Amino acid sequence: MNALGSNADLYFKAFGGSSSKRSNEFMSMFKDNFGYGSLNFNDNDISLTSLQHVGSKYIKQMKSMNKKKFNKSMFKYIDGDHLLGIAGFAANPEPAFEMYRDMYVSILGNISNDESWIGTAADIGFTFFDEEELFDLVQGDFVFAVTDIKEFEVEYTSYDYDDDYNRVEKIKTKKETLPEFVSIASIGNKDLRDKIIKLMTQTDVIIKKDHYYELQEPKSRYSDRAAKPLNVFYMIKDDLLVITNNEELLKSNNGNGISKSKQLKGEAYNLMKSNNMFAYWTPKTTYEKVPTEFTDKIKPFKSIADTYQSFQFNGVKNKGNIFTSTAKISLIDNSKGSLMLSLDLINEMMRVVAGGH
């Protein structure tokens, strides 16, 4: 399967006014790039494998881009006790930037003979772009996890009227069931990030609360304070940017994270530790956490929760010019095999969606 595939129209349009020599020069950049995959319905799981063969032009950048591990300090902020799902990627940004800069300058430079200046302008723009400062700030690894579904106390705006019929705004609180999440990214360049934080505090985007910050909701045109569906908190610690709606995660232990016994464990931990890209989700655990008053609204999801134990993705493994990623859906009950169970699931979901007929 040719890797140019879905982008073929873009390339043909780009070279509509170009000479065949220039077009061939550009197309040779993707020589020997192709990919293929396999889908297998096994007894205990469904597996999908994707293999990408990268040509000599960008093999060095691709290898360097994928030689990245997650910051070990991230594990301190991921609560594994009630984990529902987690995903993350770690990639070196510099080689990725080099590769895409080369591609886009070539694309824009070959749009047509009359507009070749666009490629020159793009090249100049990339030259003046200070990638070193940006990549010192953005390290290239990021994780997002849903660690629970539970009640949160959230603020909302209510309006009453006084004796003179003047509208009076009041801030009240109520409890709502929401997903608990945390996202973590490695960052550097302390001088630059301090400038960004200072600007955000000066413009009231965030407010300082001890060693962390709280995001402020935007103002509405009707009020100085808008409705606030959930509280979001930020903290920078050990060159990590931690964003969460679980304030206790940042308050306790002076922001140094949770105890090791509560941290990420099991399959999800192994995936994050041994891959630069991964994902893990447990549909049954997720469904069991949904309050009963909402279960009728997600009946099709119950069929998935009763059939599949977990979804997981891992990659990218490299050997020579081949880059491999795999995904696996594990079954709860393997008595009928993954293919028949999946067909039964599709039939059941269609029946539920159609109203049980």
PDB file of C-alpha atoms in Angstrom, residues 250-357:
ATOM      1  CA  LEU A 250      -1.570  18.812  43.717  1.00  0.00           C
ATOM      2  CA  LYS A 251      -2.266  19.874  47.311  1.00  0.00           C
ATOM      3  CA  SER A 252      -1.201  16.718  49.125  1.00  0.00           C
ATOM      4  CA  ASN A 253       2.425  15.861  49.790  1.00  0.00           C
ATOM      5  CA  ASN A 254       3.427  19.398  48.753  1.00  0.00           C
ATOM      6  CA  GLY A 255       2.825  18.518  45.101  1.00  0.00           C
ATOM      7  CA  ASN A 256       5.294  15.635  45.089  1.00  0.00           C
ATOM      8  CA  GLY A 257       2.751  13.097  43.878  1.00  0.00           C
ATOM      9  CA  ILE A 258       0.941  10.129  45.380  1.00  0.00           C
ATOM     10  CA  SER A 259       2.360   7.169  47.265  1.00  0.00           C
ATOM     11  CA  LYS A 260       3.947   4.400  45.208  1.00  0.00           C
ATOM     12  CA  SER A 261       1.261   1.920  46.288  1.00  0.00           C
ATOM     13  CA  LYS A 262      -1.392   4.030  44.539  1.00  0.00           C
ATOM     14  CA  GLN A 263       0.555   4.734  41.356  1.00  0.00           C
ATOM     15  CA  LEU A 264      -0.049   3.210  37.933  1.00  0.00           C
ATOM     16  CA  LYS A 265       0.355  -0.565  37.866  1.00  0.00           C
ATOM     17  CA  GLY A 266      -0.380  -3.714  35.850  1.00  0.00           C
ATOM     18  CA  GLU A 267      -0.845  -3.745  32.073  1.00  0.00           C
ATOM     19  CA  ALA A 268      -1.111   0.031  31.774  1.00  0.00           C
ATOM     20  CA  TYR A 269       2.146   0.518  33.658  1.00  0.00           C
ATOM     21  CA  ASN A 270       3.988  -2.021  31.492  1.00  0.00           C
ATOM     22  CA  LEU A 271       2.701  -0.375  28.309  1.00  0.00           C
ATOM     23  CA  MET A 272       3.875   3.089  29.368  1.00  0.00           C
ATOM     24  CA  LYS A 273       7.230   1.839  30.615  1.00  0.00           C
ATOM     25  CA  SER A 274       8.147  -0.156  27.501  1.00  0.00           C
ATOM     26  CA  ASN A 275       6.704   1.966  24.647  1.00  0.00           C
ATOM     27  CA  ASN A 276       6.945   5.474  23.298  1.00  0.00           C
ATOM     28  CA  MET A 277       3.274   5.422  22.225  1.00  0.00           C
ATOM     29  CA  PHE A 278       0.556   3.535  24.039  1.00  0.00           C
ATOM     30  CA  ALA A 279      -3.112   3.445  25.036  1.00  0.00           C
ATOM     31  CA  TYR A 280      -5.113   1.358  27.496  1.00  0.00           C
ATOM     32  CA  TRP A 281      -8.851   1.299  28.276  1.00  0.00           C
ATOM     33  CA  THR A 282     -11.078  -0.990  30.324  1.00  0.00           C
ATOM     34  CA  PRO A 283     -14.716  -0.691  29.127  1.00  0.00           C
ATOM     35  CA  LYS A 284     -16.192  -2.882  31.895  1.00  0.00           C
ATOM     36  CA  THR A 285     -14.542  -0.838  34.661  1.00  0.00           C
ATOM     37  CA  THR A 286     -15.705   2.349  32.954  1.00  0.00           C
ATOM     38  CA  TYR A 287     -19.301   1.145  32.680  1.00  0.00           C
ATOM     39  CA  GLU A 288     -19.370   0.059  36.333  1.00  0.00           C
ATOM     40  CA  LYS A 289     -18.307   3.564  37.367  1.00  0.00           C
ATOM     41  CA  VAL A 290     -21.166   5.279  35.498  1.00  0.00           C
ATOM     42  CA  PRO A 291     -23.984   6.263  37.912  1.00  0.00           C
ATOM     43  CA  THR A 292     -27.123   4.149  37.531  1.00  0.00           C
ATOM     44  CA  GLU A 293     -29.236   7.137  36.480  1.00  0.00           C
ATOM     45  CA  PHE A 294     -27.176   7.373  33.276  1.00  0.00           C
ATOM     46  CA  THR A 295     -26.945   3.677  32.332  1.00  0.00           C
ATOM     47  CA  ASP A 296     -30.184   3.684  30.309  1.00  0.00           C
ATOM     48  CA  LYS A 297     -28.693   6.353  28.057  1.00  0.00           C
ATOM     49  CA  ILE A 298     -25.654   4.232  27.198  1.00  0.00           C
ATOM     50  CA  LYS A 299     -27.212   0.787  26.687  1.00  0.00           C
ATOM     51  CA  PRO A 300     -25.144   0.023  23.537  1.00  0.00           C
ATOM     52  CA  PHE A 301     -21.990   0.591  25.576  1.00  0.00           C
ATOM     53  CA  LYS A 302     -23.046  -2.131  28.049  1.00  0.00           C
ATOM     54  CA  SER A 303     -22.699  -4.739  25.295  1.00  0.00           C
ATOM     55  CA  ILE A 304     -19.096  -3.641  24.702  1.00  0.00           C
ATOM     56  CA  ALA A 305     -18.390  -3.695  28.448  1.00  0.00           C
ATOM     57  CA  ASP A 306     -19.761  -7.242  28.743  1.00  0.00           C
ATOM     58  CA  THR A 307     -17.709  -8.516  25.794  1.00  0.00           C
ATOM     59  CA  TYR A 308     -14.267  -6.895  25.885  1.00  0.00           C
ATOM     60  CA  GLN A 309     -11.914  -6.889  28.862  1.00  0.00           C
ATOM     61  CA  SER A 310      -9.518  -4.221  27.620  1.00  0.00           C
ATOM     62  CA  PHE A 311      -8.300  -2.267  24.597  1.00  0.00           C
ATOM     63  CA  GLN A 312      -4.582  -1.622  24.322  1.00  0.00           C
ATOM     64  CA  PHE A 313      -2.196  -0.123  21.804  1.00  0.00           C
ATOM     65  CA  ASN A 314       1.586  -0.098  21.816  1.00  0.00           C
ATOM     66  CA  GLY A 315       4.396   1.097  19.567  1.00  0.00           C
ATOM     67  CA  VAL A 316       6.565   2.085  17.906  1.00  0.00           C
ATOM     68  CA  LYS A 317       9.031  -0.808  17.599  1.00  0.00           C
ATOM     69  CA  ASN A 318      11.837  -0.380  15.086  1.00  0.00           C
ATOM     70  CA  LYS A 319      14.027  -2.893  13.299  1.00  0.00           C
ATOM     71  CA  GLY A 320      15.965  -1.656  10.283  1.00  0.00           C
ATOM     72  CA  ASN A 321      13.554   0.249   8.033  1.00  0.00           C
ATOM     73  CA  ILE A 322      10.436  -1.318   9.601  1.00  0.00           C
ATOM     74  CA  PHE A 323       8.362   0.477  12.265  1.00  0.00           C
ATOM     75  CA  THR A 324       5.693  -1.650  13.946  1.00  0.00           C
ATOM     76  CA  SER A 325       2.650  -0.768  16.055  1.00  0.00           C
ATOM     77  CA  THR A 326       0.117  -3.221  17.484  1.00  0.00           C
ATOM     78  CA  ALA A 327      -3.351  -3.036  19.006  1.00  0.00           C
ATOM     79  CA  LYS A 328      -5.183  -5.738  20.938  1.00  0.00           C
ATOM     80  CA  ILE A 329      -8.746  -6.149  22.192  1.00  0.00           C
ATOM     81  CA  SER A 330      -8.941  -8.787  24.920  1.00  0.00           C
ATOM     82  CA  LEU A 331     -12.121 -10.806  25.561  1.00  0.00           C
ATOM     83  CA  ILE A 332     -13.873 -11.432  28.874  1.00  0.00           C
ATOM     84  CA  ASP A 333     -15.311 -14.763  27.698  1.00  0.00           C
ATOM     85  CA  ASN A 334     -13.463 -16.760  25.010  1.00  0.00           C
ATOM     86  CA  SER A 335     -15.945 -19.633  24.724  1.00  0.00           C
ATOM     87  CA  LYS A 336     -17.076 -18.669  21.207  1.00  0.00           C
ATOM     88  CA  GLY A 337     -13.955 -17.041  19.790  1.00  0.00           C
ATOM     89  CA  SER A 338     -13.416 -13.362  19.048  1.00  0.00           C
ATOM     90  CA  LEU A 339     -15.021 -13.322  15.586  1.00  0.00           C
ATOM     91  CA  MET A 340     -18.354 -14.825  16.649  1.00  0.00           C
ATOM     92  CA  LEU A 341     -18.469 -12.747  19.815  1.00  0.00           C
ATOM     93  CA  SER A 342     -17.831  -9.587  17.797  1.00  0.00           C
ATOM     94  CA  LEU A 343     -20.598 -10.466  15.336  1.00  0.00           C
ATOM     95  CA  ASP A 344     -22.957 -11.133  18.257  1.00  0.00           C
ATOM     96  CA  LEU A 345     -21.963  -7.765  19.739  1.00  0.00           C
ATOM     97  CA  ILE A 346     -22.708  -5.910  16.493  1.00  0.00           C
ATOM     98  CA  ASN A 347     -26.092  -7.633  16.263  1.00  0.00           C
ATOM     99  CA  GLU A 348     -26.924  -6.788  19.885  1.00  0.00           C
ATOM    100  CA  MET A 349     -25.913  -3.144  19.505  1.00  0.00           C
ATOM    101  CA  MET A 350     -28.041  -2.777  16.380  1.00  0.00           C
ATOM    102  CA  ARG A 351     -30.976  -4.305  18.259  1.00  0.00           C
ATOM    103  CA  VAL A 352     -30.539  -1.892  21.181  1.00  0.00           C
ATOM    104  CA  VAL A 353     -30.172   1.129  18.910  1.00  0.00           C
ATOM    105  CA  ALA A 354     -33.318   0.068  17.040  1.00  0.00           C
ATOM    106  CA  GLY A 355     -35.252   0.065  20.295  1.00  0.00           C
ATOM    107  CA  GLY A 356     -34.973  -3.584  21.290  1.00  0.00           C
ATOM    108  CA  HIS A 357     -36.843  -5.014  18.285  1.00  0.00           C
TER     109      HIS A 357
END
